[in-house]
PDB file of C-alpha atoms and ligand atoms in Angstrom:
ATOM      1  CA  MET A   1       0.348  -0.005   0.004  1.00  0.00           C
ATOM      2  CA  ALA A   2       1.671   3.448  -0.831  1.00  0.00           C
ATOM      3  CA  ILE A   3      -0.547   5.157   1.817  1.00  0.00           C
ATOM      4  CA  HIS A   4       1.431   6.533   4.728  1.00  0.00           C
ATOM      5  CA  VAL A   5      -0.895   7.500   7.834  1.00  0.00           C
ATOM      6  CA  ILE A   6       0.841   9.645  10.269  1.00  0.00           C
ATOM      7  CA  THR A   7      -0.306   8.674  13.674  1.00  0.00           C
ATOM      8  CA  HIS A   8       2.931  10.158  15.578  1.00  0.00           C
ATOM      9  CA  PRO A   9       1.218  11.764  18.890  1.00  0.00           C
ATOM     10  CA  LEU A  10       2.509  15.690  17.284  1.00  0.00           C
ATOM     11  CA  VAL A  11       0.683  15.480  14.413  1.00  0.00           C
ATOM     12  CA  GLN A  12      -2.385  14.109  15.258  1.00  0.00           C
ATOM     13  CA  HIS A  13      -3.053  16.589  18.635  1.00  0.00           C
ATOM     14  CA  LYS A  14      -2.190  19.878  15.916  1.00  0.00           C
ATOM     15  CA  LEU A  15      -4.481  18.109  13.047  1.00  0.00           C
ATOM     16  CA  GLY A  16      -7.590  17.647  16.165  1.00  0.00           C
ATOM     17  CA  LEU A  17      -6.419  21.561  17.245  1.00  0.00           C
ATOM     18  CA  MET A  18      -7.250  22.246  13.327  1.00  0.00           C
ATOM     19  CA  ARG A  19     -10.819  20.389  13.265  1.00  0.00           C
ATOM     20  CA  ALA A  20     -12.395  23.134  16.100  1.00  0.00           C
ATOM     21  CA  PHE A  21     -15.476  25.386  15.139  1.00  0.00           C
ATOM     22  CA  GLY A  22     -14.406  29.162  14.782  1.00  0.00           C
ATOM     23  CA  ILE A  23     -10.647  28.355  14.733  1.00  0.00           C
ATOM     24  CA  SER A  24      -8.971  31.501  14.033  1.00  0.00           C
ATOM     25  CA  THR A  25      -7.001  32.287  10.472  1.00  0.00           C
ATOM     26  CA  LYS A  26      -3.854  32.759  12.430  1.00  0.00           C
ATOM     27  CA  SER A  27      -3.780  29.567  14.297  1.00  0.00           C
ATOM     28  CA  PHE A  28      -5.633  27.432  11.311  1.00  0.00           C
ATOM     29  CA  ARG A  29      -2.370  28.747   8.900  1.00  0.00           C
ATOM     30  CA  GLU A  30       0.317  28.196  11.773  1.00  0.00           C
ATOM     31  CA  LEU A  31      -0.992  24.328  12.494  1.00  0.00           C
ATOM     32  CA  CYS A  32      -0.857  23.832   8.599  1.00  0.00           C
ATOM     33  CA  SER A  33       2.550  25.078   7.946  1.00  0.00           C
ATOM     34  CA  GLU A  34       3.853  22.808  11.911  1.00  0.00           C
ATOM     35  CA  VAL A  35       2.081  19.739  10.355  1.00  0.00           C
ATOM     36  CA  GLY A  36       2.961  20.434   6.825  1.00  0.00           C
ATOM     37  CA  THR A  37       6.741  20.140   8.715  1.00  0.00           C
ATOM     38  CA  LEU A  38       5.916  17.184  10.686  1.00  0.00           C
ATOM     39  CA  LEU A  39       4.396  15.348   7.409  1.00  0.00           C
ATOM     40  CA  THR A  40       7.277  16.155   5.083  1.00  0.00           C
ATOM     41  CA  TYR A  41       9.546  14.581   7.919  1.00  0.00           C
ATOM     42  CA  GLU A  42       8.384  11.302   7.371  1.00  0.00           C
ATOM     43  CA  ALA A  43       7.769  11.633   3.918  1.00  0.00           C
ATOM     44  CA  THR A  44      11.380  12.104   3.242  1.00  0.00           C
ATOM     45  CA  LYS A  45      12.854   9.494   4.969  1.00  0.00           C
ATOM     46  CA  ASN A  46      14.005   6.965   2.458  1.00  0.00           C
ATOM     47  CA  ILE A  47      15.875   9.411   0.388  1.00  0.00           C
ATOM     48  CA  PRO A  48      19.064   8.199  -0.989  1.00  0.00           C
ATOM     49  CA  LEU A  49      21.951   9.507   0.104  1.00  0.00           C
ATOM     50  CA  GLU A  50      25.766   9.370  -0.792  1.00  0.00           C
ATOM     51  CA  ASP A  51      29.371   9.780   0.862  1.00  0.00           C
ATOM     52  CA  ASN A  52      30.517  13.238   0.530  1.00  0.00           C
ATOM     53  CA  GLU A  53      33.854  14.178   1.324  1.00  0.00           C
ATOM     54  CA  ILE A  54      34.324  17.456   3.136  1.00  0.00           C
ATOM     55  CA  THR A  55      37.560  18.812   5.249  1.00  0.00           C
ATOM     56  CA  SER A  56      36.348  18.461   8.539  1.00  0.00           C
ATOM     57  CA  TRP A  57      36.659  21.437  11.499  1.00  0.00           C
ATOM     58  CA  ASP A  58      40.034  19.956  11.996  1.00  0.00           C
ATOM     59  CA  GLY A  59      41.704  20.273   8.817  1.00  0.00           C
ATOM     60  CA  ASN A  60      40.929  15.955   8.316  1.00  0.00           C
ATOM     61  CA  LYS A  61      39.378  15.108   5.338  1.00  0.00           C
ATOM     62  CA  LEU A  62      35.983  13.032   6.484  1.00  0.00           C
ATOM     63  CA  ASN A  63      33.615  11.243   4.824  1.00  0.00           C
ATOM     64  CA  VAL A  64      29.761  12.393   4.733  1.00  0.00           C
ATOM     65  CA  GLN A  65      26.444  11.973   3.450  1.00  0.00           C
ATOM     66  CA  HIS A  66      24.667  14.525   2.126  1.00  0.00           C
ATOM     67  CA  ILE A  67      21.512  13.966  -0.042  1.00  0.00           C
ATOM     68  CA  LYS A  68      21.786  12.238  -3.659  1.00  0.00           C
ATOM     69  CA  GLY A  69      21.442  14.028  -7.586  1.00  0.00           C
ATOM     70  CA  LYS A  70      19.430  16.774  -8.230  1.00  0.00           C
ATOM     71  CA  LYS A  71      17.020  16.339  -5.190  1.00  0.00           C
ATOM     72  CA  ILE A  72      13.897  17.802  -4.182  1.00  0.00           C
ATOM     73  CA  THR A  73      11.020  19.938  -5.936  1.00  0.00           C
ATOM     74  CA  VAL A  74       7.969  21.123  -3.854  1.00  0.00           C
ATOM     75  CA  VAL A  75       5.275  21.337  -5.686  1.00  0.00           C
ATOM     76  CA  PRO A  76       2.348  23.468  -3.901  1.00  0.00           C
ATOM     77  CA  ILE A  77      -1.317  23.204  -5.455  1.00  0.00           C
ATOM     78  CA  LEU A  78      -2.719  26.853  -5.486  1.00  0.00           C
ATOM     79  CA  ARG A  79      -4.219  27.915  -3.206  1.00  0.00           C
ATOM     80  CA  ALA A  80      -4.214  25.914   0.054  1.00  0.00           C
ATOM     81  CA  GLY A  81      -0.944  24.313  -0.875  1.00  0.00           C
ATOM     82  CA  LEU A  82       1.010  27.524   0.097  1.00  0.00           C
ATOM     83  CA  GLY A  83      -0.474  27.079   3.344  1.00  0.00           C
ATOM     84  CA  MET A  84       1.776  24.412   4.148  1.00  0.00           C
ATOM     85  CA  MET A  85       4.697  25.807   2.050  1.00  0.00           C
ATOM     86  CA  ASP A  86       6.459  27.296   4.898  1.00  0.00           C
ATOM     87  CA  GLY A  87       6.429  24.603   7.066  1.00  0.00           C
ATOM     88  CA  VAL A  88       8.006  22.151   4.180  1.00  0.00           C
ATOM     89  CA  MET A  89      10.673  24.646   3.254  1.00  0.00           C
ATOM     90  CA  GLN A  90      11.850  24.714   6.550  1.00  0.00           C
ATOM     91  CA  LEU A  91      12.981  21.006   6.570  1.00  0.00           C
ATOM     92  CA  LEU A  92      13.745  21.583   2.666  1.00  0.00           C
ATOM     93  CA  PRO A  93      15.267  25.158   2.368  1.00  0.00           C
ATOM     94  CA  ALA A  94      17.317  24.565  -0.507  1.00  0.00           C
ATOM     95  CA  ALA A  95      14.726  23.030  -2.333  1.00  0.00           C
ATOM     96  CA  LYS A  96      13.860  24.560  -6.364  1.00  0.00           C
ATOM     97  CA  VAL A  97       9.649  25.201  -6.252  1.00  0.00           C
ATOM     98  CA  SER A  98       7.205  24.061  -8.972  1.00  0.00           C
ATOM     99  CA  VAL A  99       3.810  26.105  -8.900  1.00  0.00           C
ATOM    100  CA  VAL A 100       0.643  24.515 -10.038  1.00  0.00           C
ATOM    101  CA  GLY A 101      -2.766  26.155  -9.922  1.00  0.00           C
ATOM    102  CA  LEU A 102      -5.498  24.011 -10.207  1.00  0.00           C
ATOM    103  CA  GLN A 103      -9.385  25.500  -9.108  1.00  0.00           C
ATOM    104  CA  ARG A 104     -11.856  22.885  -8.567  1.00  0.00           C
ATOM    105  CA  ASN A 105     -15.267  23.856 -10.094  1.00  0.00           C
ATOM    106  CA  GLU A 106     -18.002  23.595  -6.965  1.00  0.00           C
ATOM    107  CA  GLU A 107     -20.663  22.077  -9.051  1.00  0.00           C
ATOM    108  CA  THR A 108     -18.920  19.494 -10.992  1.00  0.00           C
ATOM    109  CA  LEU A 109     -15.669  19.195  -8.734  1.00  0.00           C
ATOM    110  CA  GLU A 110     -13.670  18.947 -11.711  1.00  0.00           C
ATOM    111  CA  PRO A 111     -10.108  20.496 -11.469  1.00  0.00           C
ATOM    112  CA  ILE A 112      -9.465  23.819 -13.695  1.00  0.00           C
ATOM    113  CA  PRO A 113      -6.011  23.911 -14.421  1.00  0.00           C
ATOM    114  CA  TYR A 114      -4.951  27.856 -14.560  1.00  0.00           C
ATOM    115  CA  PHE A 115      -1.116  27.595 -13.839  1.00  0.00           C
ATOM    116  CA  GLU A 116       1.770  25.681 -14.365  1.00  0.00           C
ATOM    117  CA  LYS A 117       5.576  26.101 -14.038  1.00  0.00           C
ATOM    118  CA  LEU A 118       7.990  23.704 -13.093  1.00  0.00           C
ATOM    119  CA  VAL A 119      11.116  23.636 -12.162  1.00  0.00           C
ATOM    120  CA  GLY A 120      13.902  22.594 -14.631  1.00  0.00           C
ATOM    121  CA  ASN A 121      15.793  18.735 -14.717  1.00  0.00           C
ATOM    122  CA  ILE A 122      12.131  17.628 -12.989  1.00  0.00           C
ATOM    123  CA  GLU A 123      12.533  14.016 -14.468  1.00  0.00           C
ATOM    124  CA  GLN A 124      16.195  13.884 -12.033  1.00  0.00           C
ATOM    125  CA  ARG A 125      13.876  15.009  -9.045  1.00  0.00           C
ATOM    126  CA  LEU A 126      11.803  14.087  -6.247  1.00  0.00           C
ATOM    127  CA  SER A 127       8.436  15.650  -6.540  1.00  0.00           C
ATOM    128  CA  LEU A 128       6.928  16.513  -3.453  1.00  0.00           C
ATOM    129  CA  VAL A 129       3.367  17.542  -3.915  1.00  0.00           C
ATOM    130  CA  ILE A 130       1.763  19.643  -0.811  1.00  0.00           C
ATOM    131  CA  ASP A 131      -1.930  20.424  -0.646  1.00  0.00           C
ATOM    132  CA  PRO A 132      -3.807  20.119   2.625  1.00  0.00           C
ATOM    133  CA  MET A 133      -7.023  18.348   0.797  1.00  0.00           C
ATOM    134  CA  LEU A 134      -7.083  15.227  -0.947  1.00  0.00           C
ATOM    135  CA  ALA A 135     -10.764  14.608  -1.394  1.00  0.00           C
ATOM    136  CA  THR A 136     -12.093  13.136  -4.688  1.00  0.00           C
ATOM    137  CA  GLY A 137      -8.853  13.177  -5.891  1.00  0.00           C
ATOM    138  CA  GLY A 138      -9.282  15.010  -9.352  1.00  0.00           C
ATOM    139  CA  SER A 139      -7.102  17.706  -8.567  1.00  0.00           C
ATOM    140  CA  MET A 140      -4.173  15.403  -7.497  1.00  0.00           C
ATOM    141  CA  ILE A 141      -4.394  13.393 -10.764  1.00  0.00           C
ATOM    142  CA  ALA A 142      -4.270  16.268 -12.894  1.00  0.00           C
ATOM    143  CA  THR A 143      -1.099  17.626 -11.214  1.00  0.00           C
ATOM    144  CA  ILE A 144       0.719  14.310 -11.558  1.00  0.00           C
ATOM    145  CA  ASP A 145      -0.417  14.198 -14.836  1.00  0.00           C
ATOM    146  CA  MET A 146       1.583  17.352 -15.079  1.00  0.00           C
ATOM    147  CA  LEU A 147       4.450  16.243 -13.445  1.00  0.00           C
ATOM    148  CA  LYS A 148       4.563  13.173 -15.257  1.00  0.00           C
ATOM    149  CA  LYS A 149       4.219  14.495 -18.777  1.00  0.00           C
ATOM    150  CA  ALA A 150       6.851  17.319 -17.569  1.00  0.00           C
ATOM    151  CA  GLY A 151       9.232  13.973 -17.041  1.00  0.00           C
ATOM    152  CA  CYS A 152       8.975  13.545 -13.557  1.00  0.00           C
ATOM    153  CA  LYS A 153       9.446   9.800 -12.172  1.00  0.00           C
ATOM    154  CA  GLU A 154       9.202  10.048  -8.559  1.00  0.00           C
ATOM    155  CA  ILE A 155       6.537  11.762  -7.486  1.00  0.00           C
ATOM    156  CA  LYS A 156       5.279  12.029  -3.524  1.00  0.00           C
ATOM    157  CA  VAL A 157       2.146  13.152  -2.031  1.00  0.00           C
ATOM    158  CA  ILE A 158       2.119  15.398   1.337  1.00  0.00           C
ATOM    159  CA  VAL A 159      -1.925  15.868   2.484  1.00  0.00           C
ATOM    160  CA  LEU A 160      -3.226  16.541   5.346  1.00  0.00           C
ATOM    161  CA  VAL A 161      -6.037  14.916   5.108  1.00  0.00           C
ATOM    162  CA  ALA A 162      -7.378  12.563   2.798  1.00  0.00           C
ATOM    163  CA  ALA A 163     -10.993  11.011   1.786  1.00  0.00           C
ATOM    164  CA  PRO A 164     -11.207   7.262   1.114  1.00  0.00           C
ATOM    165  CA  GLU A 165     -12.575   8.063  -1.914  1.00  0.00           C
ATOM    166  CA  GLY A 166      -9.731  10.459  -3.202  1.00  0.00           C
ATOM    167  CA  VAL A 167      -6.399   7.947  -1.908  1.00  0.00           C
ATOM    168  CA  GLU A 168      -8.347   5.502  -4.298  1.00  0.00           C
ATOM    169  CA  LYS A 169      -8.773   6.966  -7.754  1.00  0.00           C
ATOM    170  CA  THR A 170      -4.848   8.950  -6.620  1.00  0.00           C
ATOM    171  CA  LEU A 171      -3.721   5.053  -6.412  1.00  0.00           C
ATOM    172  CA  ALA A 172      -5.494   4.008  -8.845  1.00  0.00           C
ATOM    173  CA  ALA A 173      -4.258   6.406 -11.798  1.00  0.00           C
ATOM    174  CA  HIS A 174      -0.907   6.298 -10.093  1.00  0.00           C
ATOM    175  CA  PRO A 175       0.550   2.882  -8.642  1.00  0.00           C
ATOM    176  CA  ASP A 176       3.514   4.267  -8.281  1.00  0.00           C
ATOM    177  CA  VAL A 177       3.002   7.382  -5.960  1.00  0.00           C
ATOM    178  CA  GLU A 178       3.104   7.177  -2.393  1.00  0.00           C
ATOM    179  CA  ILE A 179       0.774   9.419  -0.337  1.00  0.00           C
ATOM    180  CA  PHE A 180       1.733  10.350   3.233  1.00  0.00           C
ATOM    181  CA  THR A 181      -1.129  11.687   5.356  1.00  0.00           C
ATOM    182  CA  ALA A 182      -2.171  13.214   9.062  1.00  0.00           C
ATOM    183  CA  ALA A 183      -5.358  10.764   8.591  1.00  0.00           C
ATOM    184  CA  VAL A 184      -8.024   9.678   5.942  1.00  0.00           C
ATOM    185  CA  ASP A 185     -11.368  10.508   7.401  1.00  0.00           C
ATOM    186  CA  SER A 186     -15.049   8.834   6.614  1.00  0.00           C
ATOM    187  CA  HIS A 187     -16.174   9.603   3.195  1.00  0.00           C
ATOM    188  CA  LEU A 188     -16.792  12.713   0.615  1.00  0.00           C
ATOM    189  CA  ASN A 189     -20.277  14.611   1.298  1.00  0.00           C
ATOM    190  CA  GLU A 190     -22.643  15.351  -1.000  1.00  0.00           C
ATOM    191  CA  LYS A 191     -20.897  18.350  -1.896  1.00  0.00           C
ATOM    192  CA  GLY A 192     -17.403  16.710  -2.330  1.00  0.00           C
ATOM    193  CA  TYR A 193     -15.627  18.117   0.983  1.00  0.00           C
ATOM    194  CA  ILE A 194     -14.188  15.626   3.271  1.00  0.00           C
ATOM    195  CA  VAL A 195     -16.139  14.112   6.460  1.00  0.00           C
ATOM    196  CA  PRO A 196     -15.432  15.400   9.202  1.00  0.00           C
ATOM    197  CA  GLY A 197     -12.317  17.003   6.880  1.00  0.00           C
ATOM    198  CA  LEU A 198     -11.472  20.517   7.579  1.00  0.00           C
ATOM    199  CA  GLY A 199     -14.112  22.838   5.909  1.00  0.00           C
ATOM    200  CA  ASP A 200     -12.428  24.739   2.905  1.00  0.00           C
ATOM    201  CA  ALA A 201      -9.067  24.755   3.802  1.00  0.00           C
ATOM    202  CA  GLY A 202      -8.240  27.298   0.703  1.00  0.00           C
ATOM    203  CA  ASP A 203     -10.659  29.363   2.432  1.00  0.00           C
ATOM    204  CA  LYS A 204      -9.759  29.491   5.942  1.00  0.00           C
ATOM    205  CA  ILE A 205      -5.819  29.420   5.349  1.00  0.00           C
ATOM    206  CA  PHE A 206      -6.650  32.475   3.082  1.00  0.00           C
ATOM    207  CA  GLY A 207      -9.127  34.535   5.286  1.00  0.00           C
ATOM    208  CA  THR A 208     -11.957  34.381   2.269  1.00  0.00           C
ATOM    209  CA  VAL A 209     -15.171  33.352   2.246  1.00  0.00           C
TER     210      VAL A 209
HETATM  211  O1  PRP B 301      -9.277  16.185  -4.372  1.00  0.00           O
HETATM  212  P1  PRP B 301     -10.729  16.972  -5.205  1.00  0.00           P
HETATM  213  O2  PRP B 301     -11.987  16.771  -4.918  1.00  0.00           O
HETATM  214  O3  PRP B 301      -9.667  18.073  -6.356  1.00  0.00           O
HETATM  215  O4  PRP B 301     -10.955  18.244  -4.143  1.00  0.00           O
HETATM  216  C1  PRP B 301      -9.523  19.248  -3.148  1.00  0.00           C
HETATM  217  C2  PRP B 301      -8.830  20.386  -3.875  1.00  0.00           C
HETATM  218  O5  PRP B 301      -9.705  21.050  -3.611  1.00  0.00           O
HETATM  219  C3  PRP B 301      -9.157  22.132  -2.589  1.00  0.00           C
HETATM  220  O6  PRP B 301      -8.928  23.266  -4.055  1.00  0.00           O
HETATM  221  P2  PRP B 301      -9.788  24.222  -4.248  1.00  0.00           P
HETATM  222  O7  PRP B 301      -9.981  23.714  -5.541  1.00  0.00           O
HETATM  223  O8  PRP B 301     -10.949  24.475  -3.186  1.00  0.00           O
HETATM  224  O9  PRP B 301      -9.116  25.769  -4.493  1.00  0.00           O
HETATM  225  P3  PRP B 301      -8.220  26.428  -3.545  1.00  0.00           P
HETATM  226  O10 PRP B 301      -7.025  25.510  -3.253  1.00  0.00           O
HETATM  227  O11 PRP B 301      -8.075  27.622  -4.344  1.00  0.00           O
HETATM  228  O12 PRP B 301      -9.075  27.085  -2.014  1.00  0.00           O
HETATM  229  C4  PRP B 301      -8.309  21.555  -2.081  1.00  0.00           C
HETATM  230  O13 PRP B 301      -6.846  22.964  -1.817  1.00  0.00           O
HETATM  231  C5  PRP B 301      -7.448  20.574  -3.491  1.00  0.00           C
HETATM  232  O14 PRP B 301      -6.755  21.426  -3.948  1.00  0.00           O
HETATM  233  O1  URA B 302     -12.661  18.929   2.387  1.00  0.00           O
HETATM  234  C1  URA B 302     -12.924  20.066   1.260  1.00  0.00           C
HETATM  235  C2  URA B 302     -12.516  18.796  -0.077  1.00  0.00           C
HETATM  236  C3  URA B 302     -12.166  20.009  -0.934  1.00  0.00           C
HETATM  237  N1  URA B 302     -11.412  21.344  -0.560  1.00  0.00           N
HETATM  238  C4  URA B 302     -11.412  21.629   0.581  1.00  0.00           C
HETATM  239  O2  URA B 302     -10.671  22.646   1.193  1.00  0.00           O
HETATM  240  N2  URA B 302     -11.770  20.827   1.336  1.00  0.00           N
HETATM  241 MG1   MG B 303     -10.889  26.124  -1.445  1.00  0.00          MG
END
């Protein structure tokens, strides 16, 4: 199974705080970023290392390890993915950022792409796609389609909350992708919102209604 539910107490505690009615924009944003950091730590735990010779503090040669290859591109899905950016970049401060914009049509629930700016050499990079919500899976599948079309071969997904329907659809479309999440919730409601979920994450992060 390529779904990893991160049950670490800090993740579960912070996610619980995010679910509360009437949470302030400030608190929601801070928690989104903090859970983003913790999930990134988990999602990167198996990335390959290689030896690297340095001159150490005493002037001697020393073999240390560093991350192998062209490294990582972080891929926030606009808008709500931006709410996780600060937290993710805290652990990956040198990562290149590829931005994609998708807006779900509220009636059909189909994702409408409106922006795509990917970094170069993406075929040599691990893409870490970030978005707080994986609901029907439409936005995530469209994003992974874009990344693969550009040549990306390795993709991991980090979401705060997922619906079972979205997980199943994403893994059916892209079985090679790994999903890291703090929770797989109960189901989608008739409007395509995750139950219990977080409500509209984009609106909560940006303070829109
Ligand atoms: O799995 P799906 O059914 O595609 O739904 C999930 C998407 O919906 C939300 O974004 P939204 O389209 O509301 O845009 P926003 O981030 O600009 O608010 C969310 O942040 C995901 O991107
Ligand atoms: O539950 C959901 C589903 C899509 N987008 C959100 O922000 N929340
Ligand atoms: Mg939204």
